[in-house]
Tab-separated table of C-alpha atoms and ligand atoms in Angstrom:
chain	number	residue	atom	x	y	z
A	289	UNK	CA	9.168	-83.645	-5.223
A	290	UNK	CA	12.459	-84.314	-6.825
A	291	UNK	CA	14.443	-86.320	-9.242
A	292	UNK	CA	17.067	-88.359	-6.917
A	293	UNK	CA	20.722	-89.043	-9.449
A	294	UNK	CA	23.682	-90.761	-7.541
A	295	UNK	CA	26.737	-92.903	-8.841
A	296	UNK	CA	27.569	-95.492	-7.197
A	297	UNK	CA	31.137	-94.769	-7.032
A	298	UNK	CA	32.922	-92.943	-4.404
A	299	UNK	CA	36.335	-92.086	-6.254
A	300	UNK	CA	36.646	-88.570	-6.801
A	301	UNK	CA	37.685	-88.615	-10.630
A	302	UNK	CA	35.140	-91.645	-10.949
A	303	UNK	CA	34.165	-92.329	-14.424
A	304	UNK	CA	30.291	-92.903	-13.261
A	305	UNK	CA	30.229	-89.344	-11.246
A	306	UNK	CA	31.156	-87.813	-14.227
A	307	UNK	CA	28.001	-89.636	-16.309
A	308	UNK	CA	26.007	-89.012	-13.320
A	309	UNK	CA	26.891	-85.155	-13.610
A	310	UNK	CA	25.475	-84.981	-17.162
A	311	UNK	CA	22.344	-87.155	-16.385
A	312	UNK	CA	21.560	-84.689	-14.010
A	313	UNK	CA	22.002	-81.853	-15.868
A	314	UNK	CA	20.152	-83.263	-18.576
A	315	UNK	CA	17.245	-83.937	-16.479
A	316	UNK	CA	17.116	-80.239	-15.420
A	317	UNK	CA	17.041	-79.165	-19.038
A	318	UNK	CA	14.007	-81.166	-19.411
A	319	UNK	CA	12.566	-78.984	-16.167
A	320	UNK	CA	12.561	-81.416	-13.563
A	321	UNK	CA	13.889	-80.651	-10.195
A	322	UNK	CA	16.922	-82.719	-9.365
A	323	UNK	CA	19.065	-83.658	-7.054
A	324	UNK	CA	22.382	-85.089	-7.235
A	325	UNK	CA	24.519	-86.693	-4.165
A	326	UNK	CA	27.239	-88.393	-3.422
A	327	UNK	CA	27.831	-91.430	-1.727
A	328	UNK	CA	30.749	-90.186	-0.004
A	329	UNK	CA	28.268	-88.012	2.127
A	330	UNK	CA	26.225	-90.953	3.298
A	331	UNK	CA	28.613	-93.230	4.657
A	332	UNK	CA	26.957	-95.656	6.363
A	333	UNK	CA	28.137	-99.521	8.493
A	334	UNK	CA	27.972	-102.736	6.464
A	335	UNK	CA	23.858	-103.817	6.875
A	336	UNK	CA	23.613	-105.569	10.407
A	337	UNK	CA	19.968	-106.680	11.979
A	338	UNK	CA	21.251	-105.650	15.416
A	339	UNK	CA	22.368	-102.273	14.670
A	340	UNK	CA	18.722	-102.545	13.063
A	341	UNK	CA	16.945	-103.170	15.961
A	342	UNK	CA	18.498	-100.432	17.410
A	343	UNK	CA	17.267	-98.178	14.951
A	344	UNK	CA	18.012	-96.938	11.602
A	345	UNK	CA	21.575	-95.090	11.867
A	346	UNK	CA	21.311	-91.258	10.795
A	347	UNK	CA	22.890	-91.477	7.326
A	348	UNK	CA	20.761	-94.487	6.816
A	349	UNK	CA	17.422	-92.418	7.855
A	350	UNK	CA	18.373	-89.341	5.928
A	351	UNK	CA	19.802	-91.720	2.726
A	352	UNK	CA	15.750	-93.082	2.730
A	353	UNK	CA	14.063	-89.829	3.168
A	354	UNK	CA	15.805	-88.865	0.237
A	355	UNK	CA	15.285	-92.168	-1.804
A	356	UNK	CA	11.670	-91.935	-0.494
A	357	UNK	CA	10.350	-88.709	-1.221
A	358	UNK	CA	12.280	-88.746	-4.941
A	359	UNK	CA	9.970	-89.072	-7.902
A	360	UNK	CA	12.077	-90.976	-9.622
A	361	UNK	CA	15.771	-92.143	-9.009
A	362	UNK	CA	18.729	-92.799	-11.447
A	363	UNK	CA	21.423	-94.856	-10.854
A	364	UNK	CA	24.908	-94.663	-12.307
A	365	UNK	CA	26.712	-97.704	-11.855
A	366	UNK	CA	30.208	-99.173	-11.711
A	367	UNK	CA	30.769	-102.863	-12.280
A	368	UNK	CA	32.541	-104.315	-10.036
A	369	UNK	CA	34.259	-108.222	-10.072
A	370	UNK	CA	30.940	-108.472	-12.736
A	371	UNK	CA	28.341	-106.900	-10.382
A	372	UNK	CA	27.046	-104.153	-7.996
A	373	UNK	CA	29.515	-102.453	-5.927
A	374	UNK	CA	28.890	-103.581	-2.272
A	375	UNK	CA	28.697	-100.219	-0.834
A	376	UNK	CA	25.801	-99.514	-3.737
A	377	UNK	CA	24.681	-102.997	-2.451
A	378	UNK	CA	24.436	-101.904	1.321
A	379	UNK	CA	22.361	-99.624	0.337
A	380	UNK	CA	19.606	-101.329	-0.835
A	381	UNK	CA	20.127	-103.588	1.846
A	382	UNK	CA	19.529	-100.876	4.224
A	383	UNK	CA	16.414	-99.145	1.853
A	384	UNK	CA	14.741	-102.964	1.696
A	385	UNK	CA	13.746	-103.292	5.004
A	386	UNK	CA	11.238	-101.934	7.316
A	387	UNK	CA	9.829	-100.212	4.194
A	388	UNK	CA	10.937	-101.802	0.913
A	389	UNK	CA	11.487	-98.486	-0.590
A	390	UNK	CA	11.941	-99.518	-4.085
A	391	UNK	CA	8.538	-100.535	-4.219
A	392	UNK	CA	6.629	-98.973	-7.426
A	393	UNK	CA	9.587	-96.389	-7.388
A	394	UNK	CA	10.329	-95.271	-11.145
A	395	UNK	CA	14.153	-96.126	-11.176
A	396	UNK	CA	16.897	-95.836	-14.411
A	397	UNK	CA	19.844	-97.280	-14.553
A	398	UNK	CA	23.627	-96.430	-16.145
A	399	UNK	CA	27.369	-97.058	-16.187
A	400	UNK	CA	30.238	-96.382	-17.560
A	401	UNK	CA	33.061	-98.702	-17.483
A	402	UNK	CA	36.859	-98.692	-18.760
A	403	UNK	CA	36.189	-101.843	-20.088
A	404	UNK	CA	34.642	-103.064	-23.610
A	405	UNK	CA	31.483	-104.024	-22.467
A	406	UNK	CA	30.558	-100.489	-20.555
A	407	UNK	CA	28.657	-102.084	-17.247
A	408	UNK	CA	26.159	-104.543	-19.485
A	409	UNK	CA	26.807	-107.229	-16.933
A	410	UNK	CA	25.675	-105.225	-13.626
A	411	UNK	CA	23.316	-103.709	-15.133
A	412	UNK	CA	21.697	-106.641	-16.117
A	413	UNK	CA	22.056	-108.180	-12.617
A	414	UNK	CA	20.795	-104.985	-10.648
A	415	UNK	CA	17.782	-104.414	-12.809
A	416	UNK	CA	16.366	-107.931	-11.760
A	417	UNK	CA	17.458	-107.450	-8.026
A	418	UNK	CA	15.462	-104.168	-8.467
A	419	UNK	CA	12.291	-105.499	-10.598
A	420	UNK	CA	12.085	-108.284	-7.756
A	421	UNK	CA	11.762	-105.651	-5.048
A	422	UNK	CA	8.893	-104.600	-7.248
A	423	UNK	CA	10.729	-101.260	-8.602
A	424	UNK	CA	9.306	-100.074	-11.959
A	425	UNK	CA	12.705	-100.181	-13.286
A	426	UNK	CA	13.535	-98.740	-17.226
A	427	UNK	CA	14.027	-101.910	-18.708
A	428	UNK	CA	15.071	-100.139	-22.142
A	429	UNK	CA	17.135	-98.139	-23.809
A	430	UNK	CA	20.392	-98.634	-22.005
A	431	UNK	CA	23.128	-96.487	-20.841
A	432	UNK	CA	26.347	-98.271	-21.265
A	433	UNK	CA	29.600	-96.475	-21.835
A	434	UNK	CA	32.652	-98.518	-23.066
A	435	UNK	CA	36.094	-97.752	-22.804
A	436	UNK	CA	35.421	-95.028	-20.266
A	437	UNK	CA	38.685	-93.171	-19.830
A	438	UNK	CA	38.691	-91.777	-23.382
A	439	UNK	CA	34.950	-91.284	-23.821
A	440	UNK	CA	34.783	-88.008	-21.462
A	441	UNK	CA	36.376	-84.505	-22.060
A	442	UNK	CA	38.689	-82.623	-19.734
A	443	UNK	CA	35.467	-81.220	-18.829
A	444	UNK	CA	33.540	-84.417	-17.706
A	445	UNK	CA	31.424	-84.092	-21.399
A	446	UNK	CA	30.573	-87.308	-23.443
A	447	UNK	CA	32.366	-87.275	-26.496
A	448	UNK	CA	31.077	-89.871	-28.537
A	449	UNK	CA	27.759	-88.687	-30.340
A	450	UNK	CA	26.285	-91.936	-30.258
A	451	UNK	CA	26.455	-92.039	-25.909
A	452	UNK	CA	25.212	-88.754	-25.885
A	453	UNK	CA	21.932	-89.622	-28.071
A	454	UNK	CA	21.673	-92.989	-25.615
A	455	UNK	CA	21.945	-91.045	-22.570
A	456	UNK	CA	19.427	-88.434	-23.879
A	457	UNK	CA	16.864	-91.638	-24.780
A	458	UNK	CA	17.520	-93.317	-21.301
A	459	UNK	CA	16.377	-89.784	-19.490
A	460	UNK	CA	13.255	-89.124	-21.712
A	461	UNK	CA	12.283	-92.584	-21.518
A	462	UNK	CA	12.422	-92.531	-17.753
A	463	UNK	CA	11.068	-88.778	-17.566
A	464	UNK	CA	8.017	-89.984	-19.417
A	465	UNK	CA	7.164	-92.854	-17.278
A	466	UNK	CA	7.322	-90.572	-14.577
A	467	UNK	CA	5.080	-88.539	-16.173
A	468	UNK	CA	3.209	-91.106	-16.374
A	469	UNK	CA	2.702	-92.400	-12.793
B	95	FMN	C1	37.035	-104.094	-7.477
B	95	FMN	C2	36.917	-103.775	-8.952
B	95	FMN	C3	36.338	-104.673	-9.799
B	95	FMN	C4	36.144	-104.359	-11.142
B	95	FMN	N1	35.472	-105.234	-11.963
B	95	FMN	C5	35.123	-104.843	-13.202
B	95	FMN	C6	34.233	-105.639	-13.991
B	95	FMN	O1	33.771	-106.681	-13.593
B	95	FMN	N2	33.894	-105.173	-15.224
B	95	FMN	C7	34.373	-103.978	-15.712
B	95	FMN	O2	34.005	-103.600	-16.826
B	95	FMN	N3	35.222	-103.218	-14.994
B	95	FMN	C8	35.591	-103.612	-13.758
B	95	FMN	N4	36.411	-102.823	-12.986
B	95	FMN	C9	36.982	-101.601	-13.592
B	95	FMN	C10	35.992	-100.454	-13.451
B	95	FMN	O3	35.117	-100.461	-14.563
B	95	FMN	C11	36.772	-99.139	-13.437
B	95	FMN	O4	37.643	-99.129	-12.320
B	95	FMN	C12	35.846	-97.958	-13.383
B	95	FMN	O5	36.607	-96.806	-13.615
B	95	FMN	C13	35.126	-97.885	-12.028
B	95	FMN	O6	34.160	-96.874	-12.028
B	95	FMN	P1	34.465	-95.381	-11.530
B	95	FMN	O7	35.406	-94.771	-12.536
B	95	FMN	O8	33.138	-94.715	-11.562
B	95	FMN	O9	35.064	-95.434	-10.162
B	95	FMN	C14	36.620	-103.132	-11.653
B	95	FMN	C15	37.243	-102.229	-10.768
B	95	FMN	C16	37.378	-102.530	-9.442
B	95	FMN	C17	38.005	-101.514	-8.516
């Protein structure tokens, strides 16, 4: 049993890898076993009921295995156009069905945006898509990191004070209600 921490970004110098880097190392400090993946290694088609029928494809299957058997999962977000990325949106596509897989799973959520107002808006919107699918989703404290390409060091570290202590409330807020379950 595992802690599951992905981005939702697939650029390589992406500002929400970076955030999702220190979440996870974070999280190990704590001692909780983590994992932390990239979506670039689960490439998967756009969500189609035929290819469905079919079965699940392989990334798809081994993308839920991992999803299912994680004790928790955190979710760094981009906003994109306002909301969720689509290829972070094909996901949960794919992990609704059959098995809604979200269902009572303790999930966080972050981002980190270039712009002023640091992923507020698709974080909003993916935290009710999640609470519908019955996800016990960290309602509070938030993650949000504004003007993103000058709050990280050459070395992917936050360096504003005030994100670090928010990202280190987010994780024992969501470590706790894991501890919890
Ligand atoms: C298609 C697209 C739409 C975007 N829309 C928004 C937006 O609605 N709000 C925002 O704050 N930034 C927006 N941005 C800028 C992203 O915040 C910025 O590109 C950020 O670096 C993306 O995350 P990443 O660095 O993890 O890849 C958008 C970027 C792209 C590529």
């Amino acid at each position: 049993m595992s802690i599951l921490v992905f981005a939702g970004s697939l650029r390589k110098d992406s500002l929400n890898k970076k955030l999702a880097r220190i979440v996870a190392k974070e999280i190990k400090e704590k001692n909780f076993e983590v994992e932390l993946i990239e979506l670039n290694n689960f490439e998967m088609p756009i969500y189609d009921g035929d290819i469905e029928e079919k079965g699940f494809p392989e990334k798809v299957m081994e993308f839920r295995e991992k999803f299912e058997k994680a004790e928790g999962v955190f979710i760094i977000t981009p906003e994109y156009n306002f909301s969720i990325p689509g290829g972070l949106k094909n996901i949960i596509d794919w992990l609704s069905r059959k098995k809604n897989l979200m269902d009572s799973k303790v999930i966080a959520i972050g981002g980190a945006s270039n712009g002023r107002f640091g992923t507020i808006r698709v974080q909003t919107h993916f935290k009710e898509i999640l609470l519908l699918l019955n996800a016990k989703i960290i309602g509070y404290p938030s993650l949000l990191i504004v003007n993103g390409n000058s709050a990280f060091d050459s070395e992917g570290n936050l360096v504003n004070e005030n994100d670090v202590k928010a990202m280190k409330k987010l994780v024992e807020v969501f470590l706790q209600q894991i501890k919890k379950d």
